[in-house]
CSV table of C-alpha atoms in Angstrom, one decimal:
chain,number,residue,atom,x,y,z
A,1,UNK,CA,18.6,-42.1,-48.3
A,2,UNK,CA,20.8,-45.0,-49.9
A,3,UNK,CA,19.5,-48.3,-48.8
A,4,UNK,CA,22.4,-49.7,-50.5
A,5,UNK,CA,25.0,-48.5,-47.9
A,6,UNK,CA,22.8,-50.4,-45.2
A,7,UNK,CA,22.8,-53.7,-47.4
A,8,UNK,CA,26.6,-53.4,-47.6
A,9,UNK,CA,27.0,-52.8,-43.9
A,10,UNK,CA,24.9,-55.7,-43.0
A,11,UNK,CA,26.0,-58.2,-45.4
A,12,UNK,CA,29.9,-57.2,-45.0
A,13,UNK,CA,29.4,-57.5,-41.1
A,14,UNK,CA,27.4,-60.7,-40.8
A,15,UNK,CA,29.6,-63.5,-39.7
A,16,UNK,CA,28.0,-66.2,-42.0
A,17,UNK,CA,28.1,-64.2,-45.0
A,18,UNK,CA,31.8,-63.1,-44.4
A,19,UNK,CA,32.7,-66.9,-43.9
A,20,UNK,CA,31.2,-67.8,-47.5
A,21,UNK,CA,32.1,-65.0,-49.4
A,22,UNK,CA,34.4,-62.4,-47.1
A,23,UNK,CA,33.6,-58.9,-48.0
A,24,UNK,CA,33.0,-59.5,-51.5
A,25,UNK,CA,29.7,-57.3,-51.8
A,26,UNK,CA,29.3,-54.7,-54.8
A,27,UNK,CA,27.0,-52.3,-55.7
A,28,UNK,CA,25.8,-52.7,-59.3
A,29,UNK,CA,28.4,-54.5,-61.0
A,30,UNK,CA,31.0,-56.9,-59.6
A,31,UNK,CA,34.7,-56.0,-59.6
A,32,UNK,CA,36.8,-57.5,-62.3
A,33,UNK,CA,38.4,-60.9,-61.9
A,34,UNK,CA,37.0,-61.0,-58.5
A,35,UNK,CA,37.0,-64.4,-56.7
A,36,UNK,CA,33.6,-66.0,-56.3
A,37,UNK,CA,31.3,-66.4,-54.3
A,38,UNK,CA,30.1,-62.8,-54.4
A,39,UNK,CA,27.4,-60.6,-54.1
A,40,UNK,CA,26.0,-57.8,-56.3
A,41,UNK,CA,23.2,-55.4,-55.2
A,42,UNK,CA,21.2,-53.5,-57.6
A,43,UNK,CA,18.4,-51.0,-57.2
A,44,UNK,CA,15.6,-52.2,-59.3
A,45,UNK,CA,13.0,-49.4,-58.4
A,46,UNK,CA,11.7,-47.2,-55.5
A,47,UNK,CA,8.1,-46.7,-54.5
A,48,UNK,CA,7.7,-43.5,-52.6
A,49,UNK,CA,4.9,-42.5,-50.1
A,50,UNK,CA,4.6,-38.9,-50.8
A,51,UNK,CA,1.3,-37.3,-49.5
A,52,UNK,CA,-0.3,-33.8,-50.2
A,53,UNK,CA,1.8,-32.7,-47.2
A,54,UNK,CA,5.0,-32.8,-49.5
A,55,UNK,CA,7.7,-35.1,-50.4
A,56,UNK,CA,7.8,-38.8,-49.6
A,57,UNK,CA,9.0,-39.5,-45.7
A,58,UNK,CA,9.2,-43.1,-46.5
A,59,UNK,CA,10.7,-44.7,-49.7
A,60,UNK,CA,10.1,-48.4,-50.6
A,61,UNK,CA,13.0,-49.1,-52.8
A,62,UNK,CA,13.3,-52.9,-54.1
A,63,UNK,CA,16.9,-54.3,-54.5
A,64,UNK,CA,18.1,-57.3,-56.4
A,65,UNK,CA,20.6,-59.1,-54.3
A,66,UNK,CA,22.6,-61.4,-56.7
A,67,UNK,CA,24.8,-64.1,-55.4
A,68,UNK,CA,27.2,-65.5,-57.9
A,69,UNK,CA,29.3,-68.8,-57.5
A,70,UNK,CA,31.6,-70.3,-60.0
A,71,UNK,CA,30.6,-73.8,-61.2
A,72,UNK,CA,34.2,-75.0,-60.4
A,73,UNK,CA,35.5,-74.3,-56.8
A,74,UNK,CA,33.6,-75.8,-53.6
A,75,UNK,CA,33.0,-74.1,-50.6
A,76,UNK,CA,35.1,-73.8,-47.3
A,77,UNK,CA,33.9,-77.2,-46.0
A,78,UNK,CA,33.8,-78.9,-49.6
A,79,UNK,CA,30.3,-78.1,-50.6
A,80,UNK,CA,29.0,-78.2,-54.0
A,81,UNK,CA,29.0,-74.7,-55.8
A,82,UNK,CA,25.2,-74.5,-56.1
A,83,UNK,CA,25.0,-75.5,-52.3
A,84,UNK,CA,27.3,-72.7,-51.2
A,85,UNK,CA,25.3,-70.5,-53.3
A,86,UNK,CA,22.0,-71.7,-51.4
A,87,UNK,CA,23.9,-71.2,-48.1
A,88,UNK,CA,24.7,-67.7,-48.8
A,89,UNK,CA,21.2,-66.9,-50.2
A,90,UNK,CA,19.7,-68.1,-46.9
A,91,UNK,CA,22.5,-66.1,-45.2
A,92,UNK,CA,21.8,-63.1,-46.9
A,93,UNK,CA,18.1,-63.5,-46.3
A,94,UNK,CA,18.4,-64.2,-42.4
A,95,UNK,CA,20.5,-61.0,-42.5
A,96,UNK,CA,18.2,-58.8,-44.4
A,97,UNK,CA,14.6,-59.7,-43.6
A,98,UNK,CA,12.8,-57.7,-41.3
A,99,UNK,CA,15.9,-55.9,-39.9
A,100,UNK,CA,15.2,-52.6,-38.8
A,101,UNK,CA,17.3,-49.7,-37.0
A,102,UNK,CA,19.9,-46.8,-38.1
A,103,UNK,CA,22.5,-48.7,-40.1
A,104,UNK,CA,25.2,-47.0,-41.8
A,105,UNK,CA,23.3,-43.8,-41.4
A,106,UNK,CA,20.2,-45.2,-43.1
A,107,UNK,CA,17.1,-45.3,-41.2
A,108,UNK,CA,15.7,-48.7,-42.0
A,109,UNK,CA,11.9,-49.4,-40.9
A,110,UNK,CA,11.9,-52.8,-42.2
A,111,UNK,CA,13.0,-55.1,-45.2
A,112,UNK,CA,11.0,-57.9,-46.8
A,113,UNK,CA,11.9,-60.6,-49.2
A,114,UNK,CA,9.5,-60.8,-52.1
A,115,UNK,CA,10.9,-62.7,-55.1
A,116,UNK,CA,13.8,-65.2,-56.0
A,117,UNK,CA,15.0,-67.0,-59.0
A,118,UNK,CA,17.7,-69.5,-60.1
A,119,UNK,CA,19.9,-68.6,-63.0
A,120,UNK,CA,23.0,-70.0,-64.8
A,121,UNK,CA,25.5,-67.4,-66.3
A,122,UNK,CA,26.8,-69.3,-69.5
A,123,UNK,CA,29.4,-67.0,-70.0
A,124,UNK,CA,30.9,-66.7,-66.7
A,125,UNK,CA,30.0,-70.3,-66.0
A,126,UNK,CA,28.5,-69.1,-62.8
A,127,UNK,CA,25.5,-70.0,-60.8
A,128,UNK,CA,23.5,-66.9,-60.4
A,129,UNK,CA,21.1,-66.5,-57.6
A,130,UNK,CA,18.7,-63.5,-57.5
A,131,UNK,CA,16.5,-62.5,-54.7
A,132,UNK,CA,14.5,-59.0,-54.6
A,133,UNK,CA,13.8,-57.3,-51.3
A,134,UNK,CA,11.8,-54.4,-50.5
A,135,UNK,CA,13.3,-51.9,-48.0
A,136,UNK,CA,11.4,-49.4,-45.9
A,137,UNK,CA,13.3,-46.4,-45.6
A,138,UNK,CA,12.6,-43.5,-43.1
A,139,UNK,CA,13.5,-40.0,-44.9
A,140,UNK,CA,12.2,-37.9,-42.1
A,141,UNK,CA,15.9,-36.8,-40.7
A,142,UNK,CA,16.7,-35.2,-44.1
A,143,UNK,CA,17.2,-31.9,-42.1
A,144,UNK,CA,20.0,-33.9,-40.5
A,145,UNK,CA,21.9,-34.7,-43.5
A,146,UNK,CA,22.2,-31.0,-44.4
A,147,UNK,CA,19.2,-30.6,-46.8
A,148,UNK,CA,17.7,-28.0,-44.5
A,149,UNK,CA,16.2,-25.3,-46.5
A,150,UNK,CA,17.1,-22.8,-43.7
A,151,UNK,CA,20.8,-23.9,-44.0
A,152,UNK,CA,21.4,-23.6,-47.5
A,153,UNK,CA,18.8,-21.0,-48.7
A,154,UNK,CA,17.5,-17.8,-47.8
A,155,UNK,CA,14.1,-17.3,-46.6
A,156,UNK,CA,13.5,-14.6,-49.4
A,157,UNK,CA,14.4,-17.5,-52.2
A,158,UNK,CA,12.0,-19.5,-50.6
A,159,UNK,CA,9.1,-17.2,-50.5
A,160,UNK,CA,6.0,-18.3,-52.2
A,161,UNK,CA,7.5,-21.6,-53.1
A,162,UNK,CA,5.4,-24.8,-52.7
A,163,UNK,CA,7.0,-27.5,-50.3
A,164,UNK,CA,8.1,-29.5,-53.7
A,165,UNK,CA,9.9,-26.5,-54.8
A,166,UNK,CA,11.6,-25.8,-51.5
A,167,UNK,CA,12.9,-29.3,-51.1
A,168,UNK,CA,14.1,-29.0,-54.9
A,169,UNK,CA,16.2,-26.1,-53.9
A,170,UNK,CA,17.6,-27.4,-51.0
A,171,UNK,CA,18.7,-30.4,-52.8
A,172,UNK,CA,20.2,-28.1,-55.7
A,173,UNK,CA,21.9,-26.0,-53.2
A,174,UNK,CA,23.4,-29.1,-51.3
A,175,UNK,CA,24.9,-30.5,-54.4
A,176,UNK,CA,26.5,-27.1,-55.1
A,177,UNK,CA,28.4,-27.5,-51.7
B,1,UNK,CA,-4.8,-14.2,-57.5
B,2,UNK,CA,-6.0,-17.6,-58.3
B,3,UNK,CA,-3.8,-20.6,-59.0
B,4,UNK,CA,-2.8,-20.2,-62.9
B,5,UNK,CA,-2.8,-22.8,-65.1
B,6,UNK,CA,-3.7,-26.6,-64.5
B,7,UNK,CA,-4.2,-27.6,-61.1
B,8,UNK,CA,-1.7,-29.8,-59.1
B,9,UNK,CA,-4.0,-32.1,-57.2
B,10,UNK,CA,-1.5,-32.3,-54.4
B,11,UNK,CA,-3.0,-28.8,-53.4
B,12,UNK,CA,-6.7,-30.4,-53.0
B,13,UNK,CA,-6.9,-30.7,-49.5
B,14,UNK,CA,-9.5,-31.3,-46.6
B,15,UNK,CA,-9.8,-29.5,-43.3
B,16,UNK,CA,-12.0,-31.3,-40.8
B,17,UNK,CA,-13.5,-28.7,-38.3
B,18,UNK,CA,-11.1,-26.1,-39.3
B,19,UNK,CA,-7.9,-28.5,-39.0
B,20,UNK,CA,-5.7,-29.8,-41.9
B,21,UNK,CA,-6.0,-33.5,-42.5
B,22,UNK,CA,-2.3,-34.4,-42.6
B,23,UNK,CA,-0.5,-37.0,-44.8
B,24,UNK,CA,-3.8,-37.3,-47.1
B,25,UNK,CA,-3.0,-39.0,-50.4
B,26,UNK,CA,-6.3,-38.4,-52.1
B,27,UNK,CA,-9.3,-36.3,-51.5
B,28,UNK,CA,-12.4,-36.6,-53.7
B,29,UNK,CA,-15.5,-34.9,-53.7
B,30,UNK,CA,-18.9,-36.3,-55.4
B,31,UNK,CA,-22.1,-34.1,-55.6
B,32,UNK,CA,-25.0,-35.3,-57.0
B,33,UNK,CA,-28.7,-34.0,-57.7
B,34,UNK,CA,-31.8,-36.3,-57.9
B,35,UNK,CA,-34.3,-36.1,-60.3
B,36,UNK,CA,-38.1,-37.0,-59.6
B,37,UNK,CA,-39.5,-38.3,-63.0
B,38,UNK,CA,-43.1,-36.8,-63.5
B,39,UNK,CA,-45.5,-36.6,-66.5
B,40,UNK,CA,-47.9,-34.1,-66.8
B,41,UNK,CA,-50.8,-32.9,-69.3
B,42,UNK,CA,-48.5,-30.9,-71.6
B,43,UNK,CA,-45.8,-33.8,-71.6
B,44,UNK,CA,-48.1,-36.2,-73.3
B,45,UNK,CA,-46.7,-39.0,-71.3
B,46,UNK,CA,-43.0,-38.3,-71.9
B,47,UNK,CA,-40.7,-37.9,-68.7
B,48,UNK,CA,-40.8,-34.3,-67.5
B,49,UNK,CA,-38.1,-34.2,-64.8
B,50,UNK,CA,-38.4,-32.1,-61.5
B,51,UNK,CA,-35.5,-31.3,-59.3
B,52,UNK,CA,-34.9,-33.3,-56.3
B,53,UNK,CA,-32.5,-33.9,-53.4
B,54,UNK,CA,-29.0,-32.4,-53.8
B,55,UNK,CA,-26.3,-34.0,-51.9
B,56,UNK,CA,-22.5,-34.8,-51.6
B,57,UNK,CA,-19.7,-37.0,-50.3
B,58,UNK,CA,-16.1,-36.2,-49.5
B,59,UNK,CA,-13.8,-39.1,-49.3
B,60,UNK,CA,-10.4,-38.6,-47.8
B,61,UNK,CA,-7.7,-41.1,-48.1
B,62,UNK,CA,-4.1,-40.8,-46.4
B,63,UNK,CA,-1.4,-42.4,-44.4
B,64,UNK,CA,-2.2,-43.1,-40.8
B,65,UNK,CA,-0.4,-41.2,-38.4
B,66,UNK,CA,-1.1,-41.8,-34.5
B,67,UNK,CA,1.3,-39.2,-33.2
B,68,UNK,CA,-1.0,-36.5,-34.1
B,69,UNK,CA,-2.6,-35.7,-31.0
B,70,UNK,CA,-6.4,-34.8,-31.0
B,71,UNK,CA,-5.6,-31.8,-28.9
B,72,UNK,CA,-3.7,-30.3,-31.9
B,73,UNK,CA,-5.3,-27.1,-33.1
B,74,UNK,CA,-4.0,-27.3,-36.6
B,75,UNK,CA,-3.7,-30.9,-37.6
B,76,UNK,CA,-6.3,-33.6,-38.0
B,77,UNK,CA,-5.6,-37.4,-38.6
B,78,UNK,CA,-6.9,-40.8,-37.5
B,79,UNK,CA,-7.5,-40.1,-34.1
B,80,UNK,CA,-9.9,-37.0,-34.8
B,81,UNK,CA,-12.0,-39.6,-37.1
B,82,UNK,CA,-12.1,-42.0,-34.4
B,83,UNK,CA,-14.2,-39.3,-32.3
B,84,UNK,CA,-16.3,-38.4,-35.2
B,85,UNK,CA,-17.1,-41.9,-35.9
B,86,UNK,CA,-18.5,-42.8,-32.4
B,87,UNK,CA,-19.8,-39.6,-31.6
B,88,UNK,CA,-21.7,-39.3,-34.6
B,89,UNK,CA,-20.6,-35.4,-34.7
B,90,UNK,CA,-21.8,-33.1,-37.1
B,91,UNK,CA,-18.7,-31.2,-37.9
B,92,UNK,CA,-17.7,-28.4,-40.6
B,93,UNK,CA,-15.7,-29.8,-43.6
B,94,UNK,CA,-14.0,-28.0,-46.0
B,95,UNK,CA,-12.0,-28.9,-49.3
B,96,UNK,CA,-9.5,-26.5,-50.7
B,97,UNK,CA,-8.7,-26.4,-54.3
B,98,UNK,CA,-5.5,-24.5,-54.6
B,99,UNK,CA,-5.3,-23.0,-51.1
B,100,UNK,CA,-4.5,-19.4,-52.2
B,101,UNK,CA,-6.4,-16.1,-52.6
B,102,UNK,CA,-9.0,-16.5,-55.5
B,103,UNK,CA,-9.3,-20.2,-55.5
B,104,UNK,CA,-12.6,-21.9,-54.8
B,105,UNK,CA,-13.3,-24.3,-51.9
B,106,UNK,CA,-16.2,-26.3,-51.0
B,107,UNK,CA,-17.9,-26.0,-47.7
B,108,UNK,CA,-20.3,-27.9,-45.8
B,109,UNK,CA,-21.4,-29.7,-42.7
B,110,UNK,CA,-20.9,-33.2,-42.6
B,111,UNK,CA,-21.3,-36.5,-40.9
B,112,UNK,CA,-18.9,-39.4,-41.0
B,113,UNK,CA,-20.4,-42.4,-42.7
B,114,UNK,CA,-17.6,-44.6,-43.6
B,115,UNK,CA,-14.1,-45.3,-42.0
B,116,UNK,CA,-11.8,-48.0,-43.0
B,117,UNK,CA,-8.1,-48.9,-42.2
B,118,UNK,CA,-6.0,-51.0,-44.6
B,119,UNK,CA,-3.0,-52.7,-43.3
B,120,UNK,CA,-1.0,-54.9,-45.6
B,121,UNK,CA,1.9,-57.0,-44.7
B,122,UNK,CA,5.1,-54.7,-44.9
B,123,UNK,CA,3.0,-51.8,-46.7
B,124,UNK,CA,1.7,-48.4,-45.4
B,125,UNK,CA,-1.4,-48.2,-43.0
B,126,UNK,CA,-3.7,-46.5,-45.0
B,127,UNK,CA,-7.1,-44.8,-43.7
B,128,UNK,CA,-10.2,-43.8,-45.6
B,129,UNK,CA,-12.9,-41.9,-44.5
B,130,UNK,CA,-16.3,-40.8,-46.0
B,131,UNK,CA,-18.4,-37.9,-45.3
B,132,UNK,CA,-21.9,-37.5,-46.1
B,133,UNK,CA,-22.5,-33.9,-46.7
B,134,UNK,CA,-25.8,-32.5,-44.7
B,135,UNK,CA,-27.2,-29.0,-45.2
B,136,UNK,CA,-26.5,-26.4,-47.8
B,137,UNK,CA,-23.2,-27.2,-49.8
B,138,UNK,CA,-21.5,-23.8,-50.8
B,139,UNK,CA,-18.8,-23.0,-53.5
B,140,UNK,CA,-16.9,-20.0,-51.9
B,141,UNK,CA,-13.9,-18.4,-53.1
B,142,UNK,CA,-10.8,-18.0,-50.8
């Protein structure tokens, strides 16, 4: 389950975020020569909840949400650049924190804000406000996404395999489709 | 045929009263044997040990799941443990090491002596139960 899809959906549909940065929300890297402010979200790491029963049914990925604002332009109401960035940071936090539900197909149990930093990108002459969020993503509907072992792998292939091995075979077969 | 090669600890699982404890993340077994210190005419004042009481504990940690009904005939989780805590029940406890024919398992009766639920903010709810083994502790082959 890609929490990034949920982040994109949430940020591009929130009216305050849209007012401040439109739909300039990018996974991993900002598009070239894009207007600012803009948001980039990047997966930092993931902690899973594997048990002896089998693979993790609940992942806890941590995403860095970076807000870039140019040092030059002002906001829609004449705000200073850094103030625009901070307004956007609050809007993003308001949008993401403790959100739950199925968003863009991702079963999101919760999200929490865990860290933040103020940076300045000297080369791009841009303010860079960086916030980290941890998401709790339910993975128990993997079957619904077509990862069912019974759909893509014969029972004979799975005979004797551990739960982990079965899951790996399912993913492998899914990728072959 | 027993498990070949180094064991994957994911296959070490506990069964409480015949039901698999689901969503477990750690199962540990601790066995000990006390020794009685003696001295005899032959030991000339030096320590001469005699065997004492043999005992053991099993600790199970896992993720809490209230959706496992106590009436389930195959799975056990926190609601089973609540019953054992308050009823002080002696129950059969088994720890499988590998879980296939030829692998060893430990079996004994036990009483639950410790129960802890830890719930941090935005974290998994974890349960830990400690069982004091009582009576004979057997190492058997599956």
